[in-house]
Amino acid sequence: MIAVGVRSRRAVANTTLGGLLVTAGGYALCAWALAPKTTPYEVAYDWLNLSLAYSGPSQFQTFIAQVGIHLSHPTLLLVGGCLAIGVAVAVWSRAGARGEPAPARYYGLMTLLVFAAIGASVSTDLAELYTFWGLAGVSTYLLLTHLFADERSTRAARLALAVPAVADLALLAGIAILWSRYGVIRFDALVPVLNNTPGAGPKALTVASLLVFAGAAGRAGLFPLQGWVTGVAETPPGAQAAAQGLWTVIVIGLLYKMLPVLVSAGTLPVRAMAITCATSAVGVPLLGLAGRDARRVAACAGIGLTALALLALFRPASVALALTAACAVALVRSGLVLATAGLVTGMRTADLTEMGDGWNRMRSSALGLLLSVVALAGLAAGVGGGSLRPQWIAVYGAAIGLSALAAFRLYFSAAHGVLPRRRGFDPNRVRQVPGSMSAPVLFCFVLAAALAGAEFSARWLNFIDGRPHSIEPFAALAWLGAAAVGVLLAAVLYWRAPELGTRLTGVATTLWAGVLGLGALLGGRFLAAPSIRLAEEMEDTGLLRGESAVGDAIERAAGLARMPARVLIPLLAGLAVVVAALLAVFAPGVHS
Amino acid sequence: MRLALFLVAVQPGPTLVSPTPSPTPVNTFAANPFHVSFLLSTLIWLPVLAALIIAALPNPRGRNDRTIYLLAFWTNASLAFLALVAYNQAQLFSPSFQFEELIRWVPWLGISYHLGADGITIAMLLVGSLIGTVSVLASASIRERVREYFTLLLLLQASITGALCARDMFVFVLFWAAGLLPAALLLAGWGGPRRHEAAIRFLAYGAVGTAALLVALLLVYAATGGASFDMNVLANAALTPRVQLIAGLALVIAAATRLPLVPFQGWVRDALSEAPPGLAVMIAGIGMRLGGFMLLRLLISGLHDGSRLLAPLLGALAGITILYAALAAFRNDDVRKFGAYLAIIPGGLFALGLAGLTSISLLGAAFGLITGGLAAALAVGVTATIAERAQSRSLSVLAGLAPRMPKLAWLLVLAGLAVIGVPGMASFISEVFTFLGVFYTQPAAAFLAGLGMAAAVAVVAFTVQRVLFGRPRPDSPGASDASLAETWYLGLLVAALLWFGILPGGPKIGGQVTLFDEGIVNVLSNGSTDVASPYVPPAPPAPPTPSPSPSPSTSASPSASPGPSPSPSP
């Protein structure tokens, strides 16, 4: 678009939407052709085909990286999720992003992000996946920071580059360890050699698995790297919705492709990953209760739900369920962000204590928000399974309840109660947002609901992974009970007794601010400040002192030339003897 | 050429050997349209000839400034064309050096005017000539003593090219040292307010490096019996590990003063921040890479035991350098110094690749010479241009520049992304290769470097936001966007990074048919494969043939979910 000079807002919006719809049409054809088949379709072109060595282990003599497309039923699901999110955000942006100063840049970067997400989903090897992963990361950052003149937005967006960098490097480290041990990067070639390659033991596999998972966890926004998701609330909502939704799909795609590697590492690493997911599933929605920014609360609720979906991946025979749930979660997250953005725009505040009465004044936006939070709570219940140990039952119950509490806190605060009058703001002038901002939310809900329903279809699950499945509807009902508890609690705290809710939120905010402040203080005092001070010392004084010392030494050496001959000559003779001795010692033939 | 013949003529018993002709063309579409003899000598001495012409050209009251500028530009453009010819005609599967020229110079000392190029050299020559062209474009704003400026710039270009092509260690050191003086004079004559201090430091560190290089050279010369300075002799000599270690250490010190590596990085900040843009681009783009090239050519290729012994040291220095550069950039308040610190990071990554001593890490290091040079040149070039256009260097004053200088804003973002290595940029591929190879042999150094890269990403994110975005300060001077020449020279660097990043294997039709470019990584692997061959571990012994048993079916596609998983069954 930029290359051909498409500039006007409507033209770029139409071009973007047109491109996505054409892609969706192609996707539909591929899905139709591939659906009855059980074998995946794959095509690949050599991007790099290098000869590295003429001898040594055969797997390290060449390096081949391909640009490939691997289409199977699971990847069709992932690609469909990417396209649906892309279309939803593009449609929403027609009205929601009409104030963006550079539409060509905005839509161009969004298209690039969707392209990268699809590329990562259909990749055939680790190099291709990491390339698209990095491309998605860069386009996410550029998209979030694209409001150049808005200091708050760009200040928030820099977190999107800095914080996930650790996760991306961890992923690269994991890939590097796998390559260095096995010499293969294709997914289908990696699986058969995991346990029968000499020199590659469980330790390397464990480290690689944990690093790969760390990369995925960081981009999914799991604790403690949730800051790049929750801290970018000031950035354009369309960008946030695209980032949160698409990264959920990319992450589940990575973990799905790497699952054989992860589980081959043994029980302990998988347990560690499951605990990380569980911690985020419980902790991040809890963090969402600390604070009053509606966008941040929505992000926290979404992260909790994503963590639950990832947790399902580590249960036996739940891969298809986890994939379906994660795609549904991605749609719900995008819809939730867009719905929240509509209400924030209409009420001109993101502070939940300053919002209210959305059901009467912005009915369709409030409805969209309600559907999103219902889908969120329902999905949370859907990913819980049966046959769990007691401690995991407690974890699931807490996570589902807290996710529902966080989500419905958002709804009750924004949709019900009184919309207070503020300075410069008249509640009677609140108007419903345009239909193109509400329709995408409903679109996301419908698709997510369909996928949530499909979780209970053995036929669907069998279609995804080709294995038989047994459905446990009663377990889902039990988990719905946990979600209902969260909803009820939210209704009590944030609708019927808002003062109590506000007080609890205040306490939680203070506590979390204290923890953050302490962490910043400790990190600054013991890590950042000493390191930066060391660099300062080195640059400003250390180097100068060292150079002065060398200069002084040279000057003193030059002073030797002014010494009288009777001192200098014996000194030089002695030096010559020493040098000759050293040369003699090091000459060939003395030490062999 | 006449000089070479003259030098030969005055020596007793000269042996004049005609150069090997350019290689036989291969069947690649649009490849090999030209044949050139004495290609490498032409690349070296053409800028010297142009420098002499410029020096002799009268320039009363600056009337011939434009002519001088155009002469310098077209000289470099011609060099770029010739380098492209060499790149195009490179024989990818030739085991020996190509375009060789050999003239015995001082036979009784074993000194020869010996030039040659393998894949690594050819790629470096291509990028070096591009950098030379870009540096001339970046010097369009030079108004004072234009004749002297371009004379020195061309001499600097020639010395760097000579060092790249040299196959005789003595000639290599000559060219290595010869580049110091023009660079120091350019810095002292046309630099910023602290140019004299910067030039003295540059010269001092360069002298230390040259001294270390001389120590290594003489030690190896003596240890090989004093027969020859030829690099082939070095590569085939059986030196003791002790000699290799000492010589290697001296080479590391010499390279550390040029790349640079901690603790010899003191000159970079001042030199790159005070130099005029053209000189800064030349130094960052190709001058600093010479240190790495020297390590690759002399240490890794020649001193195998020494390389193995020094690999942990190199890895540690690499990690510390990257982390240090990121931290120093973070606390800095000068946009040009920010660019200078960013320019240090590719050198650290290169050293990390060398420390890995695996085939792929050495290929990554070799590619890192190219990509690191381009990224560093872009970083120092764009920060220098921003400082000029915004009329301030202080990060406390610069803010909200993006709306007022959109082209430079994009270029600064791209420069930052190029240094940290994002997909699409050539530095991404070199970084991936480096890390793929280093984790096997130097995991601690790799983790330290990774930490440094993470810090670098944070620094780039914070500084870019601080400089480009947000509301401009009311007390900041007026800012204007890049001029046409500035856009061109920075754009050329970006284009090169994108070309090598998106098509490192060259453009192909249908993934099979190669068009006019064989691919820079393929050209590089021609050289790096030979360099890495002594370090390749032996293949493991074939496992004993197992007794016949039913083979388990393996899931060859990730579309099938894995079998019973040893999960904690939550």
Short mmCIF file of N, CA, C and O in Angstrom, two decimals, chain B residues 533-568:
data_model
loop_
_atom_site.label_atom_id
_atom_site.label_comp_id
_atom_site.label_asym_id
_atom_site.label_seq_id
_atom_site.Cartn_x
_atom_site.Cartn_y
_atom_site.Cartn_z
N SER B 533 37.01 -25.96 8.75
CA SER B 533 37.26 -27.40 8.62
C SER B 533 38.17 -27.97 9.71
O SER B 533 37.95 -29.10 10.14
N PRO B 534 39.20 -27.24 10.19
CA PRO B 534 40.01 -27.86 11.27
C PRO B 534 39.26 -28.04 12.58
O PRO B 534 39.71 -28.76 13.45
N TYR B 535 38.14 -27.35 12.73
CA TYR B 535 37.43 -27.38 14.01
C TYR B 535 36.23 -28.31 13.99
O TYR B 535 35.54 -28.45 15.00
N VAL B 536 35.99 -28.95 12.87
CA VAL B 536 34.83 -29.83 12.79
C VAL B 536 35.12 -31.10 13.59
O VAL B 536 36.15 -31.74 13.36
N PRO B 537 34.28 -31.46 14.51
CA PRO B 537 34.54 -32.69 15.27
C PRO B 537 34.39 -33.90 14.38
O PRO B 537 33.64 -33.86 13.40
N PRO B 538 35.05 -34.98 14.68
CA PRO B 538 34.92 -36.17 13.86
C PRO B 538 33.53 -36.75 13.97
O PRO B 538 32.85 -36.57 14.99
N ALA B 539 33.11 -37.41 12.92
CA ALA B 539 31.80 -38.05 12.94
C ALA B 539 31.80 -39.17 13.96
O ALA B 539 32.79 -39.87 14.11
N PRO B 540 30.72 -39.35 14.71
CA PRO B 540 30.68 -40.43 15.69
C PRO B 540 30.71 -41.78 14.99
O PRO B 540 30.27 -41.89 13.83
N PRO B 541 31.22 -42.80 15.62
CA PRO B 541 31.26 -44.13 15.00
C PRO B 541 29.85 -44.63 14.76
O PRO B 541 28.93 -44.31 15.52
N ALA B 542 29.70 -45.36 13.68
CA ALA B 542 28.37 -45.88 13.34
C ALA B 542 27.92 -46.84 14.42
O ALA B 542 28.71 -47.66 14.90
N PRO B 543 26.67 -46.77 14.84
CA PRO B 543 26.19 -47.68 15.89
C PRO B 543 26.14 -49.10 15.37
O PRO B 543 25.98 -49.31 14.16
N PRO B 544 26.27 -50.07 16.25
CA PRO B 544 26.20 -51.48 15.81
C PRO B 544 24.83 -51.77 15.25
O PRO B 544 23.82 -51.20 15.67
N THR B 545 24.80 -52.67 14.28
CA THR B 545 23.52 -53.01 13.63
C THR B 545 22.62 -53.70 14.65
O THR B 545 22.98 -54.70 15.23
N PRO B 546 21.42 -53.18 14.88
CA PRO B 546 20.55 -53.81 15.89
C PRO B 546 19.96 -55.10 15.36
O PRO B 546 19.86 -55.30 14.15
N SER B 547 19.55 -55.97 16.28
CA SER B 547 18.89 -57.23 15.87
C SER B 547 17.53 -56.88 15.32
O SER B 547 16.90 -55.91 15.74
N PRO B 548 17.04 -57.67 14.36
CA PRO B 548 15.77 -57.33 13.70
C PRO B 548 14.64 -57.28 14.71
O PRO B 548 14.49 -58.18 15.54
N SER B 549 13.88 -56.23 14.68
CA SER B 549 12.71 -56.09 15.55
C SER B 549 11.72 -55.22 14.84
O SER B 549 12.10 -54.43 13.99
N PRO B 550 10.44 -55.36 15.16
CA PRO B 550 9.45 -54.50 14.50
C PRO B 550 9.75 -53.04 14.82
O PRO B 550 9.94 -52.68 15.96
N SER B 551 9.82 -52.25 13.75
CA SER B 551 10.14 -50.83 13.98
C SER B 551 8.89 -50.11 14.42
O SER B 551 7.81 -50.32 13.86
N PRO B 552 8.99 -49.27 15.45
CA PRO B 552 7.82 -48.51 15.91
C PRO B 552 7.44 -47.48 14.87
O PRO B 552 8.30 -46.94 14.19
N SER B 553 6.13 -47.21 14.74
CA SER B 553 5.70 -46.16 13.82
C SER B 553 5.94 -44.83 14.49
O SER B 553 5.62 -44.63 15.65
N THR B 554 6.59 -43.95 13.76
CA THR B 554 6.87 -42.63 14.32
C THR B 554 5.90 -41.63 13.72
O THR B 554 5.56 -41.71 12.56
N SER B 555 5.45 -40.69 14.54
CA SER B 555 4.56 -39.65 14.05
C SER B 555 5.41 -38.62 13.32
O SER B 555 6.13 -37.86 13.91
N ALA B 556 5.34 -38.62 11.99
CA ALA B 556 6.22 -37.75 11.21
C ALA B 556 5.64 -36.37 11.06
O ALA B 556 6.24 -35.48 10.51
N SER B 557 4.43 -36.17 11.53
CA SER B 557 3.84 -34.86 11.34
C SER B 557 3.32 -34.37 12.67
O SER B 557 2.73 -35.12 13.43
N PRO B 558 3.55 -33.11 12.95
CA PRO B 558 3.02 -32.57 14.21
C PRO B 558 1.52 -32.44 14.20
O PRO B 558 0.94 -32.02 15.16
N SER B 559 0.87 -32.76 13.08
CA SER B 559 -0.57 -32.67 13.08
C SER B 559 -1.18 -33.74 13.95
O SER B 559 -2.26 -33.59 14.48
N ALA B 560 -0.48 -34.84 14.11
CA ALA B 560 -0.97 -35.85 15.05
C ALA B 560 -0.49 -35.52 16.43
O ALA B 560 0.66 -35.17 16.62
N SER B 561 -1.37 -35.60 17.37
CA SER B 561 -0.92 -35.25 18.72
C SER B 561 -0.03 -36.36 19.25
O SER B 561 -0.12 -37.50 18.83
N PRO B 562 0.86 -36.04 20.14
CA PRO B 562 1.81 -37.03 20.64
C PRO B 562 1.12 -38.12 21.43
O PRO B 562 -0.02 -38.00 21.83
N GLY B 563 1.88 -39.16 21.66
CA GLY B 563 1.36 -40.32 22.41
C GLY B 563 1.18 -39.98 23.87
O GLY B 563 1.24 -38.82 24.27
N PRO B 564 0.99 -40.97 24.69
CA PRO B 564 0.79 -40.70 26.12
C PRO B 564 1.93 -39.85 26.66
O PRO B 564 3.09 -40.21 26.55
N SER B 565 1.59 -38.74 27.21
CA SER B 565 2.61 -37.79 27.60
C SER B 565 2.88 -37.91 29.08
O SER B 565 1.96 -38.09 29.88
N PRO B 566 4.12 -37.82 29.48
CA PRO B 566 4.49 -37.90 30.91
C PRO B 566 4.18 -36.60 31.63
O PRO B 566 5.03 -35.97 32.21
N SER B 567 2.94 -36.12 31.49
CA SER B 567 2.58 -34.86 32.11
C SER B 567 2.24 -35.11 33.56
O SER B 567 2.02 -36.25 33.98
N PRO B 568 2.18 -34.11 34.36
CA PRO B 568 1.87 -34.28 35.79
C PRO B 568 0.41 -34.60 36.04
O PRO B 568 -0.04 -34.62 37.15
#
